[in-house]
Amino acid sequence: MACTTILVGKNATYDGSTFIARNDDSSSGHFTPKKFVVVQPDEQPKEYTSVLSHVRIQLPDNPQRCTAMPNAVKGKGIWAAGGANESNVAMTATETITSNERVLGADPLVEYSAATDSGPEKIGGIGEEDLVVITLPYIHTARDGVVRLGKLLEQYGTYEMNGIAFSDVNEIWWFETIGGHHWMARRVPDDAYVVMPNQLGIDDFDLHDALGEQKDNMCSADLADFIGINHLNPANGKTASSNNKVNARDTFGSHDDADHVYNTPRAWFMERYFNPHTSAWDGPDAEYTPASDNIPWCRIPEKKITVEDIKYVLSSHFQGTPYDPYASYGDSSQRGAFRSIGINRNDFMALFQIRPYGQQRSSIVEWLAFSSNVFNALVPFYTNCSTTPAYLSNTTEEVSTENFYWTNRIIAALSDAHYGKNLAHIERYQQAVQSQGHAIINSYDRQLTAEHDAAKQTALCEKANDEIAAMLKKESQTVLNNVLFESSCLMKNAYARSDA
């Protein structure tokens, strides 16, 4: 899937939370309706079977309750996409990433092939369809997530290159697959943020730490030998085991012309937003441009990062640059030159905010937005719940204004056609939903702090979620009314004269 990820360490956020957030985007020419649900332990299978690769995996006996964002339409598997479990661990999977021919030749992807007259069926590996289901219910820390997924990848292999984030209240880990069976993971520094735009992203990787203390790095046990035997490190001719550090992006990643249109411009815009004065981003003397392959994997932001900052960058269409497809200024030939972050085929955005304050059972707030991020609003929900509001869980295959996904899809399509006229309606909608969302969470946080009974805490979280959903439905209907009226008035067959 074409996605964009941002990770923020606890000392880089405005309130000391850890943030992991991702846009889940459909492939070109396709849209995937999504829903927000809770998966109970008794709903988790004992044996998991992948629809796409046909791989079968025996699962442990002790799953936890989790939230999930599965496909609303059955047929291609669960695609749980992201969620949080009872241990207050969050996971988002996946960011589809790139590699190079040397890596894929040394450790080919494990791809499924059907039985033919010339041979039997070949079972494939694990992939985005599967990863949340087989990992998140069974882990108790972010580090646990890296360990479990690493073992699964080594055993079953994968048919695609993916990046996966795990977080708890203290740590965030970013996991990248390498070829069919290898992997590496790096802990996000507490004072830094990470941007990931569909490209293998880790730059500096400490093999000595990963194969030893594993303080900030982890990897496949044979990764150093894998690099050396296959001559994967272009920095020198030595075996990787003789070097403590490698540039993982140069060793395992890609630097194609397509990256400079599709991937690196997104990293450029996000870091330009969070570090506007740290580097030169524009003009002939720019240190980094949209085509730069060396934009850092992580940086310390110039100011603390908020929920609203995350929503802004994951909704961006290169505002304030010549590349904005909605711009009415500058060189028109540059508009839309690069793949925006907020695009028509965003299916949802999820931000997991794991807070160090308040009640432990209500520490995770899962912020959600459905459809194209340019035109939607981000809304918070507690993950300590046994069910989710119908407005977000009843997504249908057919278009309906009775669910959040399709309502926002309609709002986006109507607004895009007359962006300038509808922008004020969208901005008011976003501010109304996000302001009221903060207010409701603040109100229920105070009630939850005073309540020590676990069952009553869950009930309060569910009551808050229902109140938020009711507010969301009301505000979404209001903006739909407004943009439909505005766009109807601007139809090409409009005529000023009324009946005499």
JSON list of N, CA, C and O in Angstrom, two decimals, residues 34 44-45 47-57 59 68 71 76-82 91-94 110 112 123-138 148-149 152-153 156-160 162 164 166:
[
{"chain": "A", "resi": 34, "resn": "LYS", "atom": "N", "xyz": [-12.82, 1.33, 5.06]},
{"chain": "A", "resi": 34, "resn": "LYS", "atom": "CA", "xyz": [-12.27, 0.83, 6.31]},
{"chain": "A", "resi": 34, "resn": "LYS", "atom": "C", "xyz": [-13.26, 1.06, 7.46]},
{"chain": "A", "resi": 34, "resn": "LYS", "atom": "O", "xyz": [-14.14, 1.91, 7.37]},
{"chain": "A", "resi": 44, "resn": "GLN", "atom": "N", "xyz": [-10.10, -14.19, 18.04]},
{"chain": "A", "resi": 44, "resn": "GLN", "atom": "CA", "xyz": [-8.80, -14.40, 17.43]},
{"chain": "A", "resi": 44, "resn": "GLN", "atom": "C", "xyz": [-8.65, -15.89, 17.11]},
{"chain": "A", "resi": 44, "resn": "GLN", "atom": "O", "xyz": [-8.89, -16.76, 17.96]},
{"chain": "A", "resi": 45, "resn": "PRO", "atom": "N", "xyz": [-8.26, -16.26, 15.89]},
{"chain": "A", "resi": 45, "resn": "PRO", "atom": "CA", "xyz": [-8.16, -17.68, 15.53]},
{"chain": "A", "resi": 45, "resn": "PRO", "atom": "C", "xyz": [-6.98, -18.37, 16.21]},
{"chain": "A", "resi": 45, "resn": "PRO", "atom": "O", "xyz": [-6.01, -17.73, 16.61]},
{"chain": "A", "resi": 47, "resn": "GLU", "atom": "N", "xyz": [-5.50, -20.89, 14.49]},
{"chain": "A", "resi": 47, "resn": "GLU", "atom": "CA", "xyz": [-4.64, -21.02, 13.31]},
{"chain": "A", "resi": 47, "resn": "GLU", "atom": "C", "xyz": [-5.05, -19.94, 12.31]},
{"chain": "A", "resi": 47, "resn": "GLU", "atom": "O", "xyz": [-6.23, -19.85, 11.93]},
{"chain": "A", "resi": 48, "resn": "TYR", "atom": "N", "xyz": [-4.10, -19.14, 11.91]},
{"chain": "A", "resi": 48, "resn": "TYR", "atom": "CA", "xyz": [-4.37, -18.05, 10.98]},
{"chain": "A", "resi": 48, "resn": "TYR", "atom": "C", "xyz": [-4.00, -18.50, 9.57]},
{"chain": "A", "resi": 48, "resn": "TYR", "atom": "O", "xyz": [-2.95, -19.09, 9.35]},
{"chain": "A", "resi": 49, "resn": "THR", "atom": "N", "xyz": [-4.88, -18.22, 8.61]},
{"chain": "A", "resi": 49, "resn": "THR", "atom": "CA", "xyz": [-4.62, -18.53, 7.21]},
{"chain": "A", "resi": 49, "resn": "THR", "atom": "C", "xyz": [-4.72, -17.26, 6.38]},
{"chain": "A", "resi": 49, "resn": "THR", "atom": "O", "xyz": [-5.74, -16.57, 6.40]},
{"chain": "A", "resi": 50, "resn": "SER", "atom": "N", "xyz": [-3.67, -16.96, 5.65]},
{"chain": "A", "resi": 50, "resn": "SER", "atom": "CA", "xyz": [-3.64, -15.77, 4.81]},
{"chain": "A", "resi": 50, "resn": "SER", "atom": "C", "xyz": [-4.45, -16.02, 3.53]},
{"chain": "A", "resi": 50, "resn": "SER", "atom": "O", "xyz": [-4.31, -17.07, 2.89]},
{"chain": "A", "resi": 51, "resn": "VAL", "atom": "N", "xyz": [-5.26, -15.06, 3.16]},
{"chain": "A", "resi": 51, "resn": "VAL", "atom": "CA", "xyz": [-6.03, -15.17, 1.93]},
{"chain": "A", "resi": 51, "resn": "VAL", "atom": "C", "xyz": [-5.13, -15.04, 0.71]},
{"chain": "A", "resi": 51, "resn": "VAL", "atom": "O", "xyz": [-5.26, -15.79, -0.26]},
{"chain": "A", "resi": 52, "resn": "LEU", "atom": "N", "xyz": [-4.19, -14.11, 0.75]},
{"chain": "A", "resi": 52, "resn": "LEU", "atom": "CA", "xyz": [-3.36, -13.84, -0.42]},
{"chain": "A", "resi": 52, "resn": "LEU", "atom": "C", "xyz": [-2.25, -14.86, -0.61]},
{"chain": "A", "resi": 52, "resn": "LEU", "atom": "O", "xyz": [-1.99, -15.30, -1.73]},
{"chain": "A", "resi": 53, "resn": "SER", "atom": "N", "xyz": [-1.56, -15.24, 0.47]},
{"chain": "A", "resi": 53, "resn": "SER", "atom": "CA", "xyz": [-0.39, -16.12, 0.32]},
{"chain": "A", "resi": 53, "resn": "SER", "atom": "C", "xyz": [-0.65, -17.56, 0.71]},
{"chain": "A", "resi": 53, "resn": "SER", "atom": "O", "xyz": [0.20, -18.43, 0.48]},
{"chain": "A", "resi": 54, "resn": "HIS", "atom": "N", "xyz": [-1.79, -17.82, 1.33]},
{"chain": "A", "resi": 54, "resn": "HIS", "atom": "CA", "xyz": [-2.20, -19.17, 1.76]},
{"chain": "A", "resi": 54, "resn": "HIS", "atom": "C", "xyz": [-1.32, -19.74, 2.89]},
{"chain": "A", "resi": 54, "resn": "HIS", "atom": "O", "xyz": [-1.44, -20.92, 3.21]},
{"chain": "A", "resi": 55, "resn": "VAL", "atom": "N", "xyz": [-0.46, -18.92, 3.48]},
{"chain": "A", "resi": 55, "resn": "VAL", "atom": "CA", "xyz": [0.37, -19.41, 4.58]},
{"chain": "A", "resi": 55, "resn": "VAL", "atom": "C", "xyz": [-0.50, -19.66, 5.81]},
{"chain": "A", "resi": 55, "resn": "VAL", "atom": "O", "xyz": [-1.46, -18.93, 6.06]},
{"chain": "A", "resi": 56, "resn": "ARG", "atom": "N", "xyz": [-0.20, -20.71, 6.55]},
{"chain": "A", "resi": 56, "resn": "ARG", "atom": "CA", "xyz": [-0.92, -21.06, 7.78]},
{"chain": "A", "resi": 56, "resn": "ARG", "atom": "C", "xyz": [0.02, -20.89, 8.97]},
{"chain": "A", "resi": 56, "resn": "ARG", "atom": "O", "xyz": [1.16, -21.37, 8.93]},
{"chain": "A", "resi": 57, "resn": "ILE", "atom": "N", "xyz": [-0.46, -20.21, 10.01]},
{"chain": "A", "resi": 57, "resn": "ILE", "atom": "CA", "xyz": [0.39, -19.90, 11.17]},
{"chain": "A", "resi": 57, "resn": "ILE", "atom": "C", "xyz": [-0.35, -20.27, 12.44]},
{"chain": "A", "resi": 57, "resn": "ILE", "atom": "O", "xyz": [-1.48, -19.80, 12.66]},
{"chain": "A", "resi": 59, "resn": "LEU", "atom": "N", "xyz": [-1.13, -19.79, 16.19]},
{"chain": "A", "resi": 59, "resn": "LEU", "atom": "CA", "xyz": [-1.03, -18.63, 17.06]},
{"chain": "A", "resi": 59, "resn": "LEU", "atom": "C", "xyz": [-1.04, -19.04, 18.53]},
{"chain": "A", "resi": 59, "resn": "LEU", "atom": "O", "xyz": [-1.61, -20.09, 18.89]},
{"chain": "A", "resi": 68, "resn": "ALA", "atom": "N", "xyz": [-8.72, -2.43, 15.91]},
{"chain": "A", "resi": 68, "resn": "ALA", "atom": "CA", "xyz": [-8.20, -2.72, 14.58]},
{"chain": "A", "resi": 68, "resn": "ALA", "atom": "C", "xyz": [-8.94, -1.88, 13.55]},
{"chain": "A", "resi": 68, "resn": "ALA", "atom": "O", "xyz": [-10.03, -1.35, 13.82]},
{"chain": "A", "resi": 71, "resn": "ASN", "atom": "N", "xyz": [-10.46, -4.09, 6.64]},
{"chain": "A", "resi": 71, "resn": "ASN", "atom": "CA", "xyz": [-11.26, -3.80, 5.45]},
{"chain": "A", "resi": 71, "resn": "ASN", "atom": "C", "xyz": [-12.74, -4.01, 5.77]},
{"chain": "A", "resi": 71, "resn": "ASN", "atom": "O", "xyz": [-13.10, -4.99, 6.43]},
{"chain": "A", "resi": 76, "resn": "LYS", "atom": "N", "xyz": [-10.48, -10.10, 0.51]},
{"chain": "A", "resi": 76, "resn": "LYS", "atom": "CA", "xyz": [-9.03, -10.06, 0.33]},
{"chain": "A", "resi": 76, "resn": "LYS", "atom": "C", "xyz": [-8.27, -10.21, 1.65]},
{"chain": "A", "resi": 76, "resn": "LYS", "atom": "O", "xyz": [-7.08, -9.91, 1.71]},
{"chain": "A", "resi": 77, "resn": "GLY", "atom": "N", "xyz": [-8.96, -10.63, 2.70]},
{"chain": "A", "resi": 77, "resn": "GLY", "atom": "CA", "xyz": [-8.32, -10.78, 3.99]},
{"chain": "A", "resi": 77, "resn": "GLY", "atom": "C", "xyz": [-8.70, -9.69, 4.96]},
{"chain": "A", "resi": 77, "resn": "GLY", "atom": "O", "xyz": [-9.49, -8.79, 4.64]},
{"chain": "A", "resi": 78, "resn": "ILE", "atom": "N", "xyz": [-8.13, -9.73, 6.15]},
{"chain": "A", "resi": 78, "resn": "ILE", "atom": "CA", "xyz": [-8.51, -8.81, 7.22]},
{"chain": "A", "resi": 78, "resn": "ILE", "atom": "C", "xyz": [-7.88, -7.44, 7.04]},
{"chain": "A", "resi": 78, "resn": "ILE", "atom": "O", "xyz": [-8.53, -6.42, 7.16]},
{"chain": "A", "resi": 79, "resn": "TRP", "atom": "N", "xyz": [-6.58, -7.37, 6.79]},
{"chain": "A", "resi": 79, "resn": "TRP", "atom": "CA", "xyz": [-5.86, -6.10, 6.65]},
{"chain": "A", "resi": 79, "resn": "TRP", "atom": "C", "xyz": [-6.16, -5.19, 7.84]},
{"chain": "A", "resi": 79, "resn": "TRP", "atom": "O", "xyz": [-6.66, -4.07, 7.71]},
{"chain": "A", "resi": 80, "resn": "ALA", "atom": "N", "xyz": [-5.82, -5.65, 9.04]},
{"chain": "A", "resi": 80, "resn": "ALA", "atom": "CA", "xyz": [-6.17, -4.93, 10.28]},
{"chain": "A", "resi": 80, "resn": "ALA", "atom": "C", "xyz": [-5.50, -3.57, 10.39]},
{"chain": "A", "resi": 80, "resn": "ALA", "atom": "O", "xyz": [-5.97, -2.71, 11.14]},
{"chain": "A", "resi": 81, "resn": "ALA", "atom": "N", "xyz": [-4.38, -3.36, 9.72]},
{"chain": "A", "resi": 81, "resn": "ALA", "atom": "CA", "xyz": [-3.77, -2.04, 9.48]},
{"chain": "A", "resi": 81, "resn": "ALA", "atom": "C", "xyz": [-3.14, -1.37, 10.69]},
{"chain": "A", "resi": 81, "resn": "ALA", "atom": "O", "xyz": [-2.07, -0.78, 10.59]},
{"chain": "A", "resi": 82, "resn": "GLY", "atom": "N", "xyz": [-3.76, -1.42, 11.85]},
{"chain": "A", "resi": 82, "resn": "GLY", "atom": "CA", "xyz": [-3.19, -0.79, 13.04]},
{"chain": "A", "resi": 82, "resn": "GLY", "atom": "C", "xyz": [-4.14, -0.91, 14.20]},
{"chain": "A", "resi": 82, "resn": "GLY", "atom": "O", "xyz": [-5.35, -1.07, 14.01]},
{"chain": "A", "resi": 91, "resn": "MET", "atom": "N", "xyz": [0.49, -0.61, 17.31]},
{"chain": "A", "resi": 91, "resn": "MET", "atom": "CA", "xyz": [1.21, -1.10, 16.13]},
{"chain": "A", "resi": 91, "resn": "MET", "atom": "C", "xyz": [0.53, -0.53, 14.89]},
{"chain": "A", "resi": 91, "resn": "MET", "atom": "O", "xyz": [-0.70, -0.48, 14.83]},
{"chain": "A", "resi": 92, "resn": "THR", "atom": "N", "xyz": [1.31, -0.11, 13.92]},
{"chain": "A", "resi": 92, "resn": "THR", "atom": "CA", "xyz": [0.75, 0.27, 12.63]},
{"chain": "A", "resi": 92, "resn": "THR", "atom": "C", "xyz": [1.52, -0.45, 11.53]},
{"chain": "A", "resi": 92, "resn": "THR", "atom": "O", "xyz": [2.75, -0.45, 11.51]},
{"chain": "A", "resi": 93, "resn": "ALA", "atom": "N", "xyz": [0.77, -1.10, 10.63]},
{"chain": "A", "resi": 93, "resn": "ALA", "atom": "CA", "xyz": [1.39, -1.94, 9.62]},
{"chain": "A", "resi": 93, "resn": "ALA", "atom": "C", "xyz": [0.49, -2.00, 8.37]},
{"chain": "A", "resi": 93, "resn": "ALA", "atom": "O", "xyz": [-0.67, -2.37, 8.49]},
{"chain": "A", "resi": 94, "resn": "THR", "atom": "N", "xyz": [1.04, -1.60, 7.23]},
{"chain": "A", "resi": 94, "resn": "THR", "atom": "CA", "xyz": [2.45, -1.33, 7.06]},
{"chain": "A", "resi": 94, "resn": "THR", "atom": "C", "xyz": [2.67, -0.12, 6.17]},
{"chain": "A", "resi": 94, "resn": "THR", "atom": "O", "xyz": [1.77, 0.32, 5.47]},
{"chain": "A", "resi": 110, "resn": "VAL", "atom": "N", "xyz": [9.21, -14.14, -0.84]},
{"chain": "A", "resi": 110, "resn": "VAL", "atom": "CA", "xyz": [8.53, -15.44, -0.80]},
{"chain": "A", "resi": 110, "resn": "VAL", "atom": "C", "xyz": [7.13, -15.25, -1.36]},
{"chain": "A", "resi": 110, "resn": "VAL", "atom": "O", "xyz": [6.18, -14.95, -0.64]},
{"chain": "A", "resi": 112, "resn": "TYR", "atom": "N", "xyz": [3.61, -16.17, -3.51]},
{"chain": "A", "resi": 112, "resn": "TYR", "atom": "CA", "xyz": [2.67, -17.27, -3.73]},
{"chain": "A", "resi": 112, "resn": "TYR", "atom": "C", "xyz": [2.53, -17.56, -5.22]},
{"chain": "A", "resi": 112, "resn": "TYR", "atom": "O", "xyz": [2.50, -16.64, -6.04]},
{"chain": "A", "resi": 123, "resn": "ILE", "atom": "N", "xyz": [3.38, -21.96, -1.39]},
{"chain": "A", "resi": 123, "resn": "ILE", "atom": "CA", "xyz": [2.86, -21.07, -0.34]},
{"chain": "A", "resi": 123, "resn": "ILE", "atom": "C", "xyz": [3.74, -19.83, -0.24]},
{"chain": "A", "resi": 123, "resn": "ILE", "atom": "O", "xyz": [4.97, -19.91, -0.29]},
{"chain": "A", "resi": 124, "resn": "GLY", "atom": "N", "xyz": [3.10, -18.67, -0.08]},
{"chain": "A", "resi": 124, "resn": "GLY", "atom": "CA", "xyz": [3.84, -17.43, 0.06]},
{"chain": "A", "resi": 124, "resn": "GLY", "atom": "C", "xyz": [4.16, -17.10, 1.50]},
{"chain": "A", "resi": 124, "resn": "GLY", "atom": "O", "xyz": [3.84, -17.87, 2.43]},
{"chain": "A", "resi": 125, "resn": "GLY", "atom": "N", "xyz": [4.76, -15.96, 1.71]},
{"chain": "A", "resi": 125, "resn": "GLY", "atom": "CA", "xyz": [5.13, -15.53, 3.06]},
{"chain": "A", "resi": 125, "resn": "GLY", "atom": "C", "xyz": [4.05, -14.68, 3.69]},
{"chain": "A", "resi": 125, "resn": "GLY", "atom": "O", "xyz": [2.89, -14.66, 3.24]},
{"chain": "A", "resi": 126, "resn": "ILE", "atom": "N", "xyz": [4.42, -13.94, 4.72]},
{"chain": "A", "resi": 126, "resn": "ILE", "atom": "CA", "xyz": [3.49, -13.04, 5.41]},
{"chain": "A", "resi": 126, "resn": "ILE", "atom": "C", "xyz": [3.63, -11.64, 4.82]},
{"chain": "A", "resi": 126, "resn": "ILE", "atom": "O", "xyz": [4.65, -11.30, 4.23]},
{"chain": "A", "resi": 127, "resn": "GLY", "atom": "N", "xyz": [2.56, -10.83, 4.98]},
{"chain": "A", "resi": 127, "resn": "GLY", "atom": "CA", "xyz": [2.59, -9.48, 4.44]},
{"chain": "A", "resi": 127, "resn": "GLY", "atom": "C", "xyz": [1.62, -8.58, 5.15]},
{"chain": "A", "resi": 127, "resn": "GLY", "atom": "O", "xyz": [1.10, -8.91, 6.23]},
{"chain": "A", "resi": 128, "resn": "GLU", "atom": "N", "xyz": [1.33, -7.45, 4.53]},
{"chain": "A", "resi": 128, "resn": "GLU", "atom": "CA", "xyz": [0.49, -6.43, 5.16]},
{"chain": "A", "resi": 128, "resn": "GLU", "atom": "C", "xyz": [-0.87, -6.97, 5.57]},
{"chain": "A", "resi": 128, "resn": "GLU", "atom": "O", "xyz": [-1.42, -6.56, 6.58]},
{"chain": "A", "resi": 129, "resn": "GLU", "atom": "N", "xyz": [-1.41, -7.87, 4.78]},
{"chain": "A", "resi": 129, "resn": "GLU", "atom": "CA", "xyz": [-2.70, -8.48, 5.12]},
{"chain": "A", "resi": 129, "resn": "GLU", "atom": "C", "xyz": [-2.69, -9.09, 6.52]},
{"chain": "A", "resi": 129, "resn": "GLU", "atom": "O", "xyz": [-3.69, -9.06, 7.23]},
{"chain": "A", "resi": 130, "resn": "ASP", "atom": "N", "xyz": [-1.54, -9.63, 6.95]},
{"chain": "A", "resi": 130, "resn": "ASP", "atom": "CA", "xyz": [-1.47, -10.52, 8.09]},
{"chain": "A", "resi": 130, "resn": "ASP", "atom": "C", "xyz": [-0.87, -9.93, 9.36]},
{"chain": "A", "resi": 130, "resn": "ASP", "atom": "O", "xyz": [-1.18, -10.39, 10.47]},
{"chain": "A", "resi": 131, "resn": "LEU", "atom": "N", "xyz": [0.03, -8.95, 9.24]},
{"chain": "A", "resi": 131, "resn": "LEU", "atom": "CA", "xyz": [0.99, -8.67, 10.30]},
{"chain": "A", "resi": 131, "resn": "LEU", "atom": "C", "xyz": [0.37, -8.24, 11.62]},
{"chain": "A", "resi": 131, "resn": "LEU", "atom": "O", "xyz": [0.82, -8.66, 12.68]},
{"chain": "A", "resi": 132, "resn": "VAL", "atom": "N", "xyz": [-0.66, -7.38, 11.59]},
{"chain": "A", "resi": 132, "resn": "VAL", "atom": "CA", "xyz": [-1.26, -6.94, 12.85]},
{"chain": "A", "resi": 132, "resn": "VAL", "atom": "C", "xyz": [-1.93, -8.10, 13.57]},
{"chain": "A", "resi": 132, "resn": "VAL", "atom": "O", "xyz": [-1.79, -8.28, 14.79]},
{"chain": "A", "resi": 133, "resn": "VAL", "atom": "N", "xyz": [-2.64, -8.93, 12.83]},
{"chain": "A", "resi": 133, "resn": "VAL", "atom": "CA", "xyz": [-3.40, -10.04, 13.42]},
{"chain": "A", "resi": 133, "resn": "VAL", "atom": "C", "xyz": [-2.48, -11.04, 14.11]},
{"chain": "A", "resi": 133, "resn": "VAL", "atom": "O", "xyz": [-2.79, -11.55, 15.19]},
{"chain": "A", "resi": 134, "resn": "ILE", "atom": "N", "xyz": [-1.33, -11.32, 13.52]},
{"chain": "A", "resi": 134, "resn": "ILE", "atom": "CA", "xyz": [-0.45, -12.35, 14.06]},
{"chain": "A", "resi": 134, "resn": "ILE", "atom": "C", "xyz": [0.57, -11.81, 15.06]},
{"chain": "A", "resi": 134, "resn": "ILE", "atom": "O", "xyz": [1.32, -12.59, 15.65]},
{"chain": "A", "resi": 135, "resn": "THR", "atom": "N", "xyz": [0.56, -10.50, 15.26]},
{"chain": "A", "resi": 135, "resn": "THR", "atom": "CA", "xyz": [1.57, -9.89, 16.15]},
{"chain": "A", "resi": 135, "resn": "THR", "atom": "C", "xyz": [0.96, -9.15, 17.34]},
{"chain": "A", "resi": 135, "resn": "THR", "atom": "O", "xyz": [1.27, -9.45, 18.50]},
{"chain": "A", "resi": 136, "resn": "LEU", "atom": "N", "xyz": [0.10, -8.18, 17.08]},
{"chain": "A", "resi": 136, "resn": "LEU", "atom": "CA", "xyz": [-0.34, -7.25, 18.13]},
{"chain": "A", "resi": 136, "resn": "LEU", "atom": "C", "xyz": [-1.03, -7.91, 19.32]},
{"chain": "A", "resi": 136, "resn": "LEU", "atom": "O", "xyz": [-0.78, -7.50, 20.47]},
{"chain": "A", "resi": 137, "resn": "PRO", "atom": "N", "xyz": [-1.87, -8.92, 19.16]},
{"chain": "A", "resi": 137, "resn": "PRO", "atom": "CA", "xyz": [-2.54, -9.49, 20.34]},
{"chain": "A", "resi": 137, "resn": "PRO", "atom": "C", "xyz": [-1.60, -10.19, 21.32]},
{"chain": "A", "resi": 137, "resn": "PRO", "atom": "O", "xyz": [-2.01, -10.51, 22.45]},
{"chain": "A", "resi": 138, "resn": "TYR", "atom": "N", "xyz": [-0.34, -10.41, 20.93]},
{"chain": "A", "resi": 138, "resn": "TYR", "atom": "CA", "xyz": [0.54, -11.27, 21.73]},
{"chain": "A", "resi": 138, "resn": "TYR", "atom": "C", "xyz": [1.75, -10.55, 22.30]},
{"chain": "A", "resi": 138, "resn": "TYR", "atom": "O", "xyz": [2.66, -11.19, 22.83]},
{"chain": "A", "resi": 148, "resn": "ARG", "atom": "N", "xyz": [8.88, -10.57, 18.27]},
{"chain": "A", "resi": 148, "resn": "ARG", "atom": "CA", "xyz": [7.92, -11.53, 17.72]},
{"chain": "A", "resi": 148, "resn": "ARG", "atom": "C", "xyz": [7.87, -11.47, 16.20]},
{"chain": "A", "resi": 148, "resn": "ARG", "atom": "O", "xyz": [7.93, -12.50, 15.52]},
{"chain": "A", "resi": 149, "resn": "LEU", "atom": "N", "xyz": [7.77, -10.27, 15.66]},
{"chain": "A", "resi": 149, "resn": "LEU", "atom": "CA", "xyz": [7.66, -10.15, 14.21]},
{"chain": "A", "resi": 149, "resn": "LEU", "atom": "C", "xyz": [8.94, -10.61, 13.53]},
{"chain": "A", "resi": 149, "resn": "LEU", "atom": "O", "xyz": [8.89, -11.23, 12.45]},
{"chain": "A", "resi": 152, "resn": "LEU", "atom": "N", "xyz": [8.77, -14.36, 13.28]},
{"chain": "A", "resi": 152, "resn": "LEU", "atom": "CA", "xyz": [7.79, -14.76, 12.26]},
{"chain": "A", "resi": 152, "resn": "LEU", "atom": "C", "xyz": [8.33, -14.55, 10.86]},
{"chain": "A", "resi": 152, "resn": "LEU", "atom": "O", "xyz": [8.15, -15.40, 9.97]},
{"chain": "A", "resi": 153, "resn": "LEU", "atom": "N", "xyz": [9.03, -13.43, 10.66]},
{"chain": "A", "resi": 153, "resn": "LEU", "atom": "CA", "xyz": [9.57, -13.14, 9.34]},
{"chain": "A", "resi": 153, "resn": "LEU", "atom": "C", "xyz": [10.65, -14.14, 8.96]},
{"chain": "A", "resi": 153, "resn": "LEU", "atom": "O", "xyz": [10.71, -14.62, 7.81]},
{"chain": "A", "resi": 156, "resn": "TYR", "atom": "N", "xyz": [8.67, -17.59, 8.21]},
{"chain": "A", "resi": 156, "resn": "TYR", "atom": "CA", "xyz": [7.74, -17.70, 7.09]},
{"chain": "A", "resi": 156, "resn": "TYR", "atom": "C", "xyz": [8.15, -16.87, 5.88]},
{"chain": "A", "resi": 156, "resn": "TYR", "atom": "O", "xyz": [7.64, -17.09, 4.78]},
{"chain": "A", "resi": 157, "resn": "GLY", "atom": "N", "xyz": [9.03, -15.90, 6.05]},
{"chain": "A", "resi": 157, "resn": "GLY", "atom": "CA", "xyz": [9.38, -15.02, 4.96]},
{"chain": "A", "resi": 157, "resn": "GLY", "atom": "C", "xyz": [8.26, -14.05, 4.63]},
{"chain": "A", "resi": 157, "resn": "GLY", "atom": "O", "xyz": [7.18, -14.09, 5.21]},
{"chain": "A", "resi": 158, "resn": "THR", "atom": "N", "xyz": [8.53, -13.15, 3.69]},
{"chain": "A", "resi": 158, "resn": "THR", "atom": "CA", "xyz": [7.53, -12.17, 3.27]},
{"chain": "A", "resi": 158, "resn": "THR", "atom": "C", "xyz": [7.56, -12.02, 1.76]},
{"chain": "A", "resi": 158, "resn": "THR", "atom": "O", "xyz": [8.59, -12.25, 1.13]},
{"chain": "A", "resi": 159, "resn": "TYR", "atom": "N", "xyz": [6.41, -11.62, 1.20]},
{"chain": "A", "resi": 159, "resn": "TYR", "atom": "CA", "xyz": [6.32, -11.43, -0.23]},
{"chain": "A", "resi": 159, "resn": "TYR", "atom": "C", "xyz": [6.43, -9.96, -0.63]},
{"chain": "A", "resi": 159, "resn": "TYR", "atom": "O", "xyz": [6.23, -9.62, -1.81]},
{"chain": "A", "resi": 160, "resn": "GLU", "atom": "N", "xyz": [6.76, -9.09, 0.32]},
{"chain": "A", "resi": 160, "resn": "GLU", "atom": "CA", "xyz": [6.84, -7.66, 0.03]},
{"chain": "A", "resi": 160, "resn": "GLU", "atom": "C", "xyz": [7.75, -6.98, 1.05]},
{"chain": "A", "resi": 160, "resn": "GLU", "atom": "O", "xyz": [8.01, -7.52, 2.12]},
{"chain": "A", "resi": 162, "resn": "ASN", "atom": "N", "xyz": [8.28, -4.13, 3.74]},
{"chain": "A", "resi": 162, "resn": "ASN", "atom": "CA", "xyz": [7.39, -3.36, 4.60]},
{"chain": "A", "resi": 162, "resn": "ASN", "atom": "C", "xyz": [8.12, -2.72, 5.76]},
{"chain": "A", "resi": 162, "resn": "ASN", "atom": "O", "xyz": [9.11, -3.25, 6.26]},
{"chain": "A", "resi": 164, "resn": "ILE", "atom": "N", "xyz": [7.19, -1.27, 9.71]},
{"chain": "A", "resi": 164, "resn": "ILE", "atom": "CA", "xyz": [6.18, -1.44, 10.75]},
{"chain": "A", "resi": 164, "resn": "ILE", "atom": "C", "xyz": [6.61, -0.67, 11.99]},
{"chain": "A", "resi": 164, "resn": "ILE", "atom": "O", "xyz": [7.79, -0.70, 12.37]},
{"chain": "A", "resi": 166, "resn": "PHE", "atom": "N", "xyz": [6.02, 0.06, 16.19]},
{"chain": "A", "resi": 166, "resn": "PHE", "atom": "CA", "xyz": [5.51, -0.40, 17.48]},
{"chain": "A", "resi": 166, "resn": "PHE", "atom": "C", "xyz": [5.76, 0.70, 18.50]},
{"chain": "A", "resi": 166, "resn": "PHE", "atom": "O", "xyz": [6.83, 1.33, 18.49]}
]
